[in-house]
PDB file of C-alpha atoms and ligand atoms in Angstrom:
ATOM      1  CA  MET A 144    -130.668 146.075  26.248  1.00  0.00           C
ATOM      2  CA  LYS A 145    -132.920 146.817  23.399  1.00  0.00           C
ATOM      3  CA  ASN A 146    -130.232 149.167  21.491  1.00  0.00           C
ATOM      4  CA  LYS A 147    -127.401 147.569  22.494  1.00  0.00           C
ATOM      5  CA  ILE A 148    -128.154 143.749  21.154  1.00  0.00           C
ATOM      6  CA  GLN A 149    -129.784 145.540  17.669  1.00  0.00           C
ATOM      7  CA  ASN A 150    -125.687 146.496  16.982  1.00  0.00           C
ATOM      8  CA  LEU A 151    -124.871 143.399  18.587  1.00  0.00           C
ATOM      9  CA  TYR A 152    -126.756 141.664  15.561  1.00  0.00           C
ATOM     10  CA  GLU A 153    -125.269 143.439  13.406  1.00  0.00           C
ATOM     11  CA  LYS A 154    -121.916 142.153  14.117  1.00  0.00           C
ATOM     12  CA  GLN A 155    -119.426 139.589  11.794  1.00  0.00           C
ATOM     13  CA  GLU A 156    -117.117 139.852  15.019  1.00  0.00           C
ATOM     14  CA  PHE A 157    -117.579 138.669  18.939  1.00  0.00           C
ATOM     15  CA  ALA A 158    -114.998 140.601  21.853  1.00  0.00           C
ATOM     16  CA  LYS A 159    -115.648 139.650  25.195  1.00  0.00           C
ATOM     17  CA  GLU A 160    -117.986 142.586  25.722  1.00  0.00           C
ATOM     18  CA  ASP A 161    -119.643 141.435  23.530  1.00  0.00           C
ATOM     19  CA  PHE A 162    -120.200 137.696  24.692  1.00  0.00           C
ATOM     20  CA  ASP A 163    -120.981 139.769  28.373  1.00  0.00           C
ATOM     21  CA  LEU A 164    -123.926 141.376  26.705  1.00  0.00           C
ATOM     22  CA  PHE A 165    -124.941 138.068  25.863  1.00  0.00           C
ATOM     23  CA  TYR A 166    -124.931 136.476  28.574  1.00  0.00           C
ATOM     24  CA  GLU A 167    -126.826 139.357  30.371  1.00  0.00           C
ATOM     25  CA  PHE A 168    -129.176 139.113  27.611  1.00  0.00           C
ATOM     26  CA  ARG A 169    -129.452 135.613  28.284  1.00  0.00           C
ATOM     27  CA  SER A 170    -129.843 135.321  32.163  1.00  0.00           C
ATOM     28  CA  ALA A 171    -132.699 138.172  31.792  1.00  0.00           C
ATOM     29  CA  LEU A 172    -134.763 135.821  29.067  1.00  0.00           C
ATOM     30  CA  ASN A 173    -134.050 132.952  31.847  1.00  0.00           C
ATOM     31  CA  ASN A 174    -135.396 134.973  34.767  1.00  0.00           C
ATOM     32  CA  GLY A 175    -138.653 136.191  32.666  1.00  0.00           C
ATOM     33  CA  THR A 176    -137.366 139.513  32.541  1.00  0.00           C
ATOM     34  CA  ILE A 177    -137.355 139.738  28.878  1.00  0.00           C
ATOM     35  CA  ARG A 178    -139.320 138.022  26.769  1.00  0.00           C
ATOM     36  CA  ALA A 179    -139.827 137.944  23.002  1.00  0.00           C
ATOM     37  CA  ALA A 180    -143.615 139.040  23.267  1.00  0.00           C
ATOM     38  CA  GLU A 181    -145.489 140.415  25.670  1.00  0.00           C
ATOM     39  CA  LYS A 182    -149.077 141.608  26.368  1.00  0.00           C
ATOM     40  CA  ILE A 183    -149.390 145.670  26.529  1.00  0.00           C
ATOM     41  CA  ASP A 184    -152.750 147.324  27.028  1.00  0.00           C
ATOM     42  CA  GLY A 185    -154.264 144.276  26.099  1.00  0.00           C
ATOM     43  CA  ASN A 186    -152.444 143.309  22.825  1.00  0.00           C
ATOM     44  CA  TRP A 187    -150.011 140.944  22.309  1.00  0.00           C
ATOM     45  CA  ILE A 188    -146.133 143.126  21.271  1.00  0.00           C
ATOM     46  CA  THR A 189    -143.679 140.896  19.631  1.00  0.00           C
ATOM     47  CA  ASN A 190    -140.109 142.554  20.198  1.00  0.00           C
ATOM     48  CA  ASP A 191    -138.041 141.209  17.331  1.00  0.00           C
ATOM     49  CA  TRP A 192    -135.229 142.663  19.130  1.00  0.00           C
ATOM     50  CA  VAL A 193    -135.031 139.755  21.367  1.00  0.00           C
ATOM     51  CA  LYS A 194    -135.376 136.777  18.143  1.00  0.00           C
ATOM     52  CA  LYS A 195    -132.169 139.285  16.848  1.00  0.00           C
ATOM     53  CA  GLY A 196    -130.735 138.889  20.326  1.00  0.00           C
ATOM     54  CA  ILE A 197    -131.272 135.003  20.176  1.00  0.00           C
ATOM     55  CA  LEU A 198    -129.718 134.807  16.666  1.00  0.00           C
ATOM     56  CA  ALA A 199    -126.393 137.182  17.292  1.00  0.00           C
ATOM     57  CA  GLY A 200    -125.581 134.179  20.277  1.00  0.00           C
ATOM     58  CA  PHE A 201    -125.967 131.305  17.517  1.00  0.00           C
ATOM     59  CA  ARG A 202    -123.739 133.528  15.089  1.00  0.00           C
ATOM     60  CA  MET A 203    -121.235 134.331  17.824  1.00  0.00           C
ATOM     61  CA  GLY A 204    -121.275 130.339  19.539  1.00  0.00           C
ATOM     62  CA  LYS A 205    -118.393 128.293  18.706  1.00  0.00           C
ATOM     63  CA  ILE A 206    -119.482 124.556  18.947  1.00  0.00           C
ATOM     64  CA  VAL A 207    -118.416 122.654  22.127  1.00  0.00           C
ATOM     65  CA  LYS A 208    -118.772 119.180  24.295  1.00  0.00           C
ATOM     66  CA  MET A 209    -121.293 119.402  26.773  1.00  0.00           C
ATOM     67  CA  GLY A 210    -120.988 116.584  28.489  1.00  0.00           C
ATOM     68  CA  SER A 211    -121.989 113.751  25.735  1.00  0.00           C
ATOM     69  CA  PHE A 212    -123.609 115.981  24.206  1.00  0.00           C
ATOM     70  CA  ILE A 213    -121.842 118.360  21.432  1.00  0.00           C
ATOM     71  CA  ASP A 214    -124.084 122.514  20.852  1.00  0.00           C
ATOM     72  CA  LYS A 215    -123.392 125.850  20.448  1.00  0.00           C
ATOM     73  CA  GLU A 216    -121.340 126.967  24.124  1.00  0.00           C
ATOM     74  CA  THR A 217    -123.798 129.776  24.174  1.00  0.00           C
ATOM     75  CA  PHE A 218    -126.539 127.625  24.767  1.00  0.00           C
ATOM     76  CA  PRO A 219    -126.143 124.753  27.171  1.00  0.00           C
ATOM     77  CA  VAL A 220    -129.366 122.786  29.670  1.00  0.00           C
ATOM     78  CA  GLN A 221    -129.745 125.166  31.953  1.00  0.00           C
ATOM     79  CA  ASP A 222    -129.341 124.768  36.031  1.00  0.00           C
ATOM     80  CA  LEU A 223    -132.769 124.951  37.368  1.00  0.00           C
ATOM     81  CA  THR A 224    -131.962 124.416  41.155  1.00  0.00           C
ATOM     82  CA  ASN A 225    -132.928 126.491  43.462  1.00  0.00           C
ATOM     83  CA  ARG A 226    -136.171 127.635  40.880  1.00  0.00           C
ATOM     84  CA  GLY A 227    -139.747 127.954  42.700  1.00  0.00           C
ATOM     85  CA  ASN A 228    -140.916 124.869  43.077  1.00  0.00           C
ATOM     86  CA  ILE A 229    -140.189 123.368  39.963  1.00  0.00           C
ATOM     87  CA  ARG A 230    -139.949 119.692  38.814  1.00  0.00           C
ATOM     88  CA  LEU A 231    -138.493 118.467  36.336  1.00  0.00           C
ATOM     89  CA  VAL A 232    -138.936 114.538  35.655  1.00  0.00           C
ATOM     90  CA  PRO A 233    -135.441 112.877  34.650  1.00  0.00           C
ATOM     91  CA  GLY A 234    -135.310 111.374  31.321  1.00  0.00           C
ATOM     92  CA  GLY A 235    -134.926 113.158  28.436  1.00  0.00           C
ATOM     93  CA  SER A 236    -136.188 116.323  28.547  1.00  0.00           C
ATOM     94  CA  ALA A 237    -133.782 119.479  28.406  1.00  0.00           C
ATOM     95  CA  VAL A 238    -134.869 123.537  28.717  1.00  0.00           C
ATOM     96  CA  ARG A 239    -132.228 125.845  26.918  1.00  0.00           C
ATOM     97  CA  GLU A 240    -130.867 128.849  28.636  1.00  0.00           C
ATOM     98  CA  GLY A 241    -132.313 132.048  27.554  1.00  0.00           C
ATOM     99  CA  ALA A 242    -136.026 130.169  28.456  1.00  0.00           C
ATOM    100  CA  PHE A 243    -138.286 130.871  31.700  1.00  0.00           C
ATOM    101  CA  VAL A 244    -140.140 128.954  33.465  1.00  0.00           C
ATOM    102  CA  ALA A 245    -142.285 130.222  36.764  1.00  0.00           C
ATOM    103  CA  SER A 246    -142.497 128.278  39.642  1.00  0.00           C
ATOM    104  CA  ASN A 247    -144.720 125.362  39.611  1.00  0.00           C
ATOM    105  CA  VAL A 248    -144.446 124.046  36.645  1.00  0.00           C
ATOM    106  CA  ILE A 249    -143.773 120.389  35.758  1.00  0.00           C
ATOM    107  CA  MET A 250    -142.101 118.841  32.821  1.00  0.00           C
ATOM    108  CA  MET A 251    -142.061 114.792  32.057  1.00  0.00           C
ATOM    109  CA  PRO A 252    -140.260 113.691  29.724  1.00  0.00           C
ATOM    110  CA  PRO A 253    -139.024 114.021  27.236  1.00  0.00           C
ATOM    111  CA  MET A 254    -140.271 117.424  26.384  1.00  0.00           C
ATOM    112  CA  TYR A 255    -137.806 119.741  25.327  1.00  0.00           C
ATOM    113  CA  ILE A 256    -138.316 124.098  26.223  1.00  0.00           C
ATOM    114  CA  ASN A 257    -136.127 125.838  23.607  1.00  0.00           C
ATOM    115  CA  VAL A 258    -134.543 129.052  23.649  1.00  0.00           C
ATOM    116  CA  GLY A 259    -136.941 132.532  24.202  1.00  0.00           C
ATOM    117  CA  ALA A 260    -139.816 130.563  25.609  1.00  0.00           C
ATOM    118  CA  TYR A 261    -141.753 132.083  28.130  1.00  0.00           C
ATOM    119  CA  VAL A 262    -143.650 129.609  29.906  1.00  0.00           C
ATOM    120  CA  ASP A 263    -145.701 130.624  33.238  1.00  0.00           C
ATOM    121  CA  GLU A 264    -146.733 130.007  36.521  1.00  0.00           C
ATOM    122  CA  GLY A 265    -148.448 126.306  37.391  1.00  0.00           C
ATOM    123  CA  SER A 266    -148.151 125.100  33.369  1.00  0.00           C
ATOM    124  CA  MET A 267    -148.005 121.036  32.486  1.00  0.00           C
ATOM    125  CA  ILE A 268    -145.278 120.405  29.812  1.00  0.00           C
ATOM    126  CA  ASP A 269    -145.567 117.078  29.314  1.00  0.00           C
ATOM    127  CA  SER A 270    -143.974 114.260  27.418  1.00  0.00           C
ATOM    128  CA  HIS A 271    -143.134 113.969  24.363  1.00  0.00           C
ATOM    129  CA  ALA A 272    -143.935 117.864  23.699  1.00  0.00           C
ATOM    130  CA  LEU A 273    -142.499 120.251  22.237  1.00  0.00           C
ATOM    131  CA  VAL A 274    -142.162 124.564  23.415  1.00  0.00           C
ATOM    132  CA  GLY A 275    -140.608 125.698  20.292  1.00  0.00           C
ATOM    133  CA  THR A 276    -138.336 128.799  19.664  1.00  0.00           C
ATOM    134  CA  CYS A 277    -140.034 131.903  21.578  1.00  0.00           C
ATOM    135  CA  ALA A 278    -143.641 130.296  22.137  1.00  0.00           C
ATOM    136  CA  GLN A 279    -145.511 131.914  24.948  1.00  0.00           C
ATOM    137  CA  ILE A 280    -147.323 129.938  27.853  1.00  0.00           C
ATOM    138  CA  GLY A 281    -149.398 131.253  29.820  1.00  0.00           C
ATOM    139  CA  LYS A 282    -150.274 130.020  33.459  1.00  0.00           C
ATOM    140  CA  ASN A 283    -152.205 126.793  34.527  1.00  0.00           C
ATOM    141  CA  VAL A 284    -151.806 126.095  30.401  1.00  0.00           C
ATOM    142  CA  HIS A 285    -151.622 122.230  30.207  1.00  0.00           C
ATOM    143  CA  VAL A 286    -149.331 120.968  27.427  1.00  0.00           C
ATOM    144  CA  SER A 287    -150.949 117.758  26.659  1.00  0.00           C
ATOM    145  CA  ALA A 288    -148.414 114.673  25.596  1.00  0.00           C
ATOM    146  CA  ALA A 289    -146.885 114.942  21.964  1.00  0.00           C
ATOM    147  CA  SER A 290    -148.338 118.044  21.388  1.00  0.00           C
ATOM    148  CA  GLN A 291    -146.045 120.998  19.303  1.00  0.00           C
ATOM    149  CA  ILE A 292    -145.719 124.223  20.040  1.00  0.00           C
ATOM    150  CA  GLY A 293    -144.310 125.952  16.899  1.00  0.00           C
ATOM    151  CA  GLY A 294    -140.925 128.486  17.530  1.00  0.00           C
ATOM    152  CA  VAL A 295    -140.281 132.042  15.158  1.00  0.00           C
ATOM    153  CA  LEU A 296    -136.414 130.423  14.133  1.00  0.00           C
ATOM    154  CA  GLU A 297    -137.211 127.750  12.081  1.00  0.00           C
ATOM    155  CA  PRO A 298    -138.985 127.778   9.969  1.00  0.00           C
ATOM    156  CA  ILE A 299    -138.389 131.111  10.304  1.00  0.00           C
ATOM    157  CA  GLY A 300    -141.583 133.147  11.762  1.00  0.00           C
ATOM    158  CA  ALA A 301    -142.586 137.316  13.017  1.00  0.00           C
ATOM    159  CA  ASN A 302    -144.724 136.606  15.654  1.00  0.00           C
ATOM    160  CA  PRO A 303    -144.474 133.753  18.358  1.00  0.00           C
ATOM    161  CA  VAL A 304    -147.421 131.632  19.288  1.00  0.00           C
ATOM    162  CA  ILE A 305    -149.157 132.690  21.735  1.00  0.00           C
ATOM    163  CA  ILE A 306    -150.752 130.266  24.891  1.00  0.00           C
ATOM    164  CA  GLU A 307    -152.657 132.487  27.255  1.00  0.00           C
ATOM    165  CA  ASP A 308    -153.546 131.394  30.804  1.00  0.00           C
ATOM    166  CA  ASN A 309    -155.304 128.498  31.510  1.00  0.00           C
ATOM    167  CA  VAL A 310    -155.716 127.106  28.327  1.00  0.00           C
ATOM    168  CA  PHE A 311    -155.977 123.309  27.509  1.00  0.00           C
ATOM    169  CA  ILE A 312    -154.171 122.136  24.171  1.00  0.00           C
ATOM    170  CA  GLY A 313    -154.931 118.034  23.293  1.00  0.00           C
ATOM    171  CA  GLY A 314    -152.522 115.303  22.722  1.00  0.00           C
ATOM    172  CA  ASN A 315    -150.932 115.743  19.504  1.00  0.00           C
ATOM    173  CA  CYS A 316    -152.413 119.065  18.698  1.00  0.00           C
ATOM    174  CA  GLY A 317    -149.671 121.326  16.439  1.00  0.00           C
ATOM    175  CA  ILE A 318    -150.156 125.425  16.926  1.00  0.00           C
ATOM    176  CA  TYR A 319    -147.856 127.145  14.478  1.00  0.00           C
ATOM    177  CA  GLU A 320    -146.985 130.489  13.086  1.00  0.00           C
ATOM    178  CA  GLY A 321    -147.868 133.572  15.668  1.00  0.00           C
ATOM    179  CA  VAL A 322    -151.040 131.826  16.485  1.00  0.00           C
ATOM    180  CA  ILE A 323    -152.569 133.441  19.346  1.00  0.00           C
ATOM    181  CA  VAL A 324    -155.109 130.412  21.758  1.00  0.00           C
ATOM    182  CA  GLN A 325    -156.670 133.035  24.382  1.00  0.00           C
ATOM    183  CA  GLU A 326    -157.204 132.700  27.385  1.00  0.00           C
ATOM    184  CA  ARG A 327    -159.302 129.505  29.136  1.00  0.00           C
ATOM    185  CA  ALA A 328    -159.840 127.722  25.000  1.00  0.00           C
ATOM    186  CA  ILE A 329    -159.817 124.077  24.532  1.00  0.00           C
ATOM    187  CA  ILE A 330    -158.052 122.085  21.432  1.00  0.00           C
ATOM    188  CA  ALA A 331    -159.758 119.056  20.787  1.00  0.00           C
ATOM    189  CA  ALA A 332    -156.868 116.195  20.800  1.00  0.00           C
ATOM    190  CA  GLY A 333    -155.474 116.036  17.424  1.00  0.00           C
ATOM    191  CA  VAL A 334    -156.117 119.571  15.820  1.00  0.00           C
ATOM    192  CA  ILE A 335    -153.324 121.293  13.790  1.00  0.00           C
ATOM    193  CA  ILE A 336    -152.843 124.859  13.416  1.00  0.00           C
ATOM    194  CA  THR A 337    -150.982 127.451  11.174  1.00  0.00           C
ATOM    195  CA  SER A 338    -151.240 131.341  10.424  1.00  0.00           C
ATOM    196  CA  GLY A 339    -153.506 129.213   6.882  1.00  0.00           C
ATOM    197  CA  THR A 340    -156.084 127.011   8.437  1.00  0.00           C
ATOM    198  CA  PRO A 341    -159.469 128.080   8.106  1.00  0.00           C
ATOM    199  CA  ILE A 342    -161.628 127.629  10.894  1.00  0.00           C
ATOM    200  CA  PHE A 343    -164.892 128.040  11.494  1.00  0.00           C
ATOM    201  CA  ASP A 344    -167.134 129.265  14.271  1.00  0.00           C
ATOM    202  CA  ALA A 345    -170.131 126.745  14.492  1.00  0.00           C
ATOM    203  CA  VAL A 346    -171.950 128.443  17.420  1.00  0.00           C
ATOM    204  CA  ASN A 347    -171.124 132.052  15.223  1.00  0.00           C
ATOM    205  CA  ASN A 348    -171.578 130.786  12.196  1.00  0.00           C
ATOM    206  CA  TYR A 349    -168.075 132.367  10.419  1.00  0.00           C
ATOM    207  CA  TYR A 350    -164.663 131.361   9.624  1.00  0.00           C
ATOM    208  CA  ILE A 351    -162.111 133.314  11.905  1.00  0.00           C
ATOM    209  CA  PRO A 352    -161.303 136.345  10.498  1.00  0.00           C
ATOM    210  CA  LYS A 353    -157.355 135.651   8.983  1.00  0.00           C
ATOM    211  CA  GLU A 354    -156.225 139.436   7.803  1.00  0.00           C
ATOM    212  CA  PRO A 355    -152.539 139.797   6.248  1.00  0.00           C
ATOM    213  CA  GLY A 356    -149.696 140.505   8.625  1.00  0.00           C
ATOM    214  CA  LYS A 357    -152.396 139.917  11.882  1.00  0.00           C
ATOM    215  CA  PRO A 358    -152.109 136.840  13.867  1.00  0.00           C
ATOM    216  CA  VAL A 359    -155.133 134.407  13.813  1.00  0.00           C
ATOM    217  CA  VAL A 360    -156.369 134.209  17.176  1.00  0.00           C
ATOM    218  CA  ILE A 361    -158.504 131.846  18.928  1.00  0.00           C
ATOM    219  CA  PRO A 362    -161.127 133.318  20.848  1.00  0.00           C
ATOM    220  CA  LYS A 363    -160.601 132.313  24.502  1.00  0.00           C
ATOM    221  CA  ASN A 364    -163.033 129.285  25.866  1.00  0.00           C
ATOM    222  CA  ALA A 365    -163.636 128.282  22.304  1.00  0.00           C
ATOM    223  CA  VAL A 366    -163.328 124.409  22.131  1.00  0.00           C
ATOM    224  CA  VAL A 367    -161.921 123.703  18.821  1.00  0.00           C
ATOM    225  CA  VAL A 368    -162.377 120.306  17.755  1.00  0.00           C
ATOM    226  CA  SER A 369    -160.923 118.562  13.924  1.00  0.00           C
ATOM    227  CA  GLY A 370    -163.563 118.434  11.775  1.00  0.00           C
ATOM    228  CA  THR A 371    -163.820 119.812   7.674  1.00  0.00           C
ATOM    229  CA  ARG A 372    -165.191 121.528   4.540  1.00  0.00           C
ATOM    230  CA  PRO A 373    -165.722 120.651   1.305  1.00  0.00           C
ATOM    231  CA  LEU A 374    -162.695 121.934  -0.659  1.00  0.00           C
ATOM    232  CA  ARG A 375    -163.371 125.372  -2.422  1.00  0.00           C
ATOM    233  CA  SER A 376    -162.277 124.161  -5.865  1.00  0.00           C
ATOM    234  CA  ASN A 377    -163.863 120.992  -5.595  1.00  0.00           C
ATOM    235  CA  PRO A 378    -166.475 120.330  -3.105  1.00  0.00           C
ATOM    236  CA  ASP A 379    -166.814 116.279  -4.560  1.00  0.00           C
ATOM    237  CA  PHE A 380    -163.925 116.212  -1.902  1.00  0.00           C
ATOM    238  CA  SER A 381    -163.212 117.682   2.525  1.00  0.00           C
ATOM    239  CA  ILE A 382    -160.279 119.127   3.510  1.00  0.00           C
ATOM    240  CA  TYR A 383    -159.437 119.299   6.841  1.00  0.00           C
ATOM    241  CA  CYS A 384    -160.963 122.371   9.114  1.00  0.00           C
ATOM    242  CA  PRO A 385    -160.530 122.659  13.106  1.00  0.00           C
ATOM    243  CA  ILE A 386    -164.642 123.650  14.118  1.00  0.00           C
ATOM    244  CA  ILE A 387    -165.520 125.711  17.315  1.00  0.00           C
ATOM    245  CA  ILE A 388    -167.794 122.785  18.530  1.00  0.00           C
ATOM    246  CA  LYS A 389    -169.100 125.318  21.074  1.00  0.00           C
ATOM    247  CA  TYR A 390    -167.772 127.671  23.816  1.00  0.00           C
ATOM    248  CA  ARG A 391    -166.381 125.911  27.440  1.00  0.00           C
ATOM    249  CA  ASP A 392    -169.033 125.335  29.405  1.00  0.00           C
ATOM    250  CA  PHE A 393    -169.596 122.742  32.546  1.00  0.00           C
ATOM    251  CA  ALA A 394    -169.215 119.362  30.347  1.00  0.00           C
ATOM    252  CA  SER A 395    -165.793 120.699  29.436  1.00  0.00           C
ATOM    253  CA  ASP A 396    -164.224 121.985  32.358  1.00  0.00           C
ATOM    254  CA  SER A 397    -164.836 118.126  33.481  1.00  0.00           C
ATOM    255  CA  ALA A 398    -163.483 116.652  30.644  1.00  0.00           C
ATOM    256  CA  VAL A 399    -160.712 118.641  30.980  1.00  0.00           C
ATOM    257  CA  SER A 400    -159.802 118.675  35.306  1.00  0.00           C
ATOM    258  CA  MET A 401    -156.955 117.980  36.269  1.00  0.00           C
ATOM    259  CA  GLU A 402    -155.219 115.397  39.183  1.00  0.00           C
ATOM    260  CA  GLU A 403    -154.005 117.497  41.918  1.00  0.00           C
ATOM    261  CA  GLU A 404    -152.943 115.154  43.430  1.00  0.00           C
ATOM    262  CA  LEU A 405    -150.175 114.956  40.456  1.00  0.00           C
ATOM    263  CA  ARG A 406    -148.661 118.683  41.156  1.00  0.00           C
TER     264      ARG A 406
HETATM  265  C1  COA B  95    -162.853 118.811  23.295  1.00  0.00           C
HETATM  266  C2  COA B  95    -162.753 117.723  25.340  1.00  0.00           C
HETATM  267  C3  COA B  95    -162.288 117.939  26.204  1.00  0.00           C
HETATM  268  C4  COA B  95    -164.036 117.391  24.926  1.00  0.00           C
HETATM  269  O1  COA B  95    -164.686 119.074  25.372  1.00  0.00           O
HETATM  270  P1  COA B  95    -166.598 119.185  25.638  1.00  0.00           P
HETATM  271  O2  COA B  95    -166.994 120.242  26.108  1.00  0.00           O
HETATM  272  O3  COA B  95    -166.793 117.696  26.778  1.00  0.00           O
HETATM  273  O4  COA B  95    -167.178 118.445  24.549  1.00  0.00           O
HETATM  274  P2  COA B  95    -168.189 117.204  24.102  1.00  0.00           P
HETATM  275  O5  COA B  95    -168.466 116.319  25.092  1.00  0.00           O
HETATM  276  O6  COA B  95    -169.568 118.298  25.354  1.00  0.00           O
HETATM  277  O7  COA B  95    -168.600 118.051  23.318  1.00  0.00           O
HETATM  278  C5  COA B  95    -169.324 119.237  21.914  1.00  0.00           C
HETATM  279  C6  COA B  95    -169.347 118.217  20.599  1.00  0.00           C
HETATM  280  O8  COA B  95    -167.992 118.471  20.402  1.00  0.00           O
HETATM  281  C7  COA B  95    -168.139 117.121  19.543  1.00  0.00           C
HETATM  282  N1  COA B  95    -166.314 116.963  20.314  1.00  0.00           N
HETATM  283  C8  COA B  95    -166.064 116.548  21.221  1.00  0.00           C
HETATM  284  N2  COA B  95    -165.020 116.237  22.140  1.00  0.00           N
HETATM  285  C9  COA B  95    -164.217 115.820  19.904  1.00  0.00           C
HETATM  286  C10 COA B  95    -163.333 115.835  19.278  1.00  0.00           C
HETATM  287  N3  COA B  95    -161.891 115.075  19.904  1.00  0.00           N
HETATM  288  N4  COA B  95    -163.233 116.041  18.328  1.00  0.00           N
HETATM  289  C11 COA B  95    -163.977 115.633  17.512  1.00  0.00           C
HETATM  290  N5  COA B  95    -165.685 116.393  17.635  1.00  0.00           N
HETATM  291  C12 COA B  95    -165.317 116.040  18.937  1.00  0.00           C
HETATM  292  C13 COA B  95    -169.189 116.253  20.161  1.00  0.00           C
HETATM  293  O9  COA B  95    -169.150 115.034  19.099  1.00  0.00           O
HETATM  294  C14 COA B  95    -169.914 117.421  20.330  1.00  0.00           C
HETATM  295  O10 COA B  95    -170.688 117.378  19.111  1.00  0.00           O
HETATM  296  P3  COA B  95    -172.846 117.155  19.041  1.00  0.00           P
HETATM  297  O11 COA B  95    -173.197 117.489  19.815  1.00  0.00           O
HETATM  298  O12 COA B  95    -172.042 117.959  17.569  1.00  0.00           O
HETATM  299  O13 COA B  95    -171.864 115.818  18.720  1.00  0.00           O
HETATM  300  C15 COA B  95    -162.284 116.075  24.559  1.00  0.00           C
HETATM  301  O14 COA B  95    -162.055 115.744  23.452  1.00  0.00           O
HETATM  302  C16 COA B  95    -160.843 116.559  24.257  1.00  0.00           C
HETATM  303  O15 COA B  95    -160.259 116.720  23.265  1.00  0.00           O
HETATM  304  N6  COA B  95    -160.161 116.149  25.791  1.00  0.00           N
HETATM  305  C17 COA B  95    -158.687 116.639  25.449  1.00  0.00           C
HETATM  306  C18 COA B  95    -157.649 114.587  25.362  1.00  0.00           C
HETATM  307  C19 COA B  95    -156.337 114.445  25.934  1.00  0.00           C
HETATM  308  O16 COA B  95    -155.660 114.847  24.673  1.00  0.00           O
HETATM  309  N7  COA B  95    -156.569 115.004  26.518  1.00  0.00           N
HETATM  310  C20 COA B  95    -154.325 115.091  26.923  1.00  0.00           C
HETATM  311  C21 COA B  95    -154.023 113.494  27.981  1.00  0.00           C
HETATM  312  S1  COA B  95    -152.233 113.828  27.666  1.00  0.00           S
END
């Protein structure tokens, strides 16, 4: 599949067998059998050929009418019937073809899950949240209302955002540009993190290291809140700086505990 998709990406004109290949690729994304990124031996590996396959799908698809909507024929809204115990509450939400949604995921309207995204078991995607292209969301993750998990297609990014198992993303957060949030971390409401955002670990008293070409990693169990730091070029001013205020403890667990009845 990988080689065939690489070839498809190079093409400018498409025959029926190219569409058959693309639809096979898209079903594999729907089923979660291929992913834009996966953890191998403890490291997240980006499968850039998957992004190429998605881009090929945009190039090859004509714009068609879909009910009252108009979009590329290759990426209609996905039919989620016969999926394991999923609830998609009515009202302005969509899961695009080519996204994987595991069983017991809850999606509150309006929210949007874009192509290439992977949302694992038991996660909650709350109202006005976006799971961007190729973003990887682990098990039992809570993506709170109005949070934005950035995608790799636009603006163009090399690595997808990865949110590992049991992470809590508070309301109105933005996680962009290939940032990895490791297991059980808590991102407090309103925190924005991009690949260029310095993040201060106040527990260990250092800035999270940033190496060229490597993703920013929020360590597991970190509790990250909004803060400020002096502006390097002019310390009379302050600039936004997320701070790891502590590592997850009993108080944090209670602060983000969920209402089981709603699940
Ligand atoms: C981060 C959060 C979970 C609190 O975690 P916690 O482990 O209970 O934190 P604590 O109350 O023990 O506070 C620890 C420190 O962080 C500070 N702090 C806590 N939350 C903060 C926040 N959101 N912004 C800035 N500072 C914060 C506290 O003042 C305290 O610092 P201090 O000791 O210097 O005063 C909570 O603030 C939060 O953001 N919850 C998410 C709410 C939300 O988005 N819900 C979604 C509904 S859809």
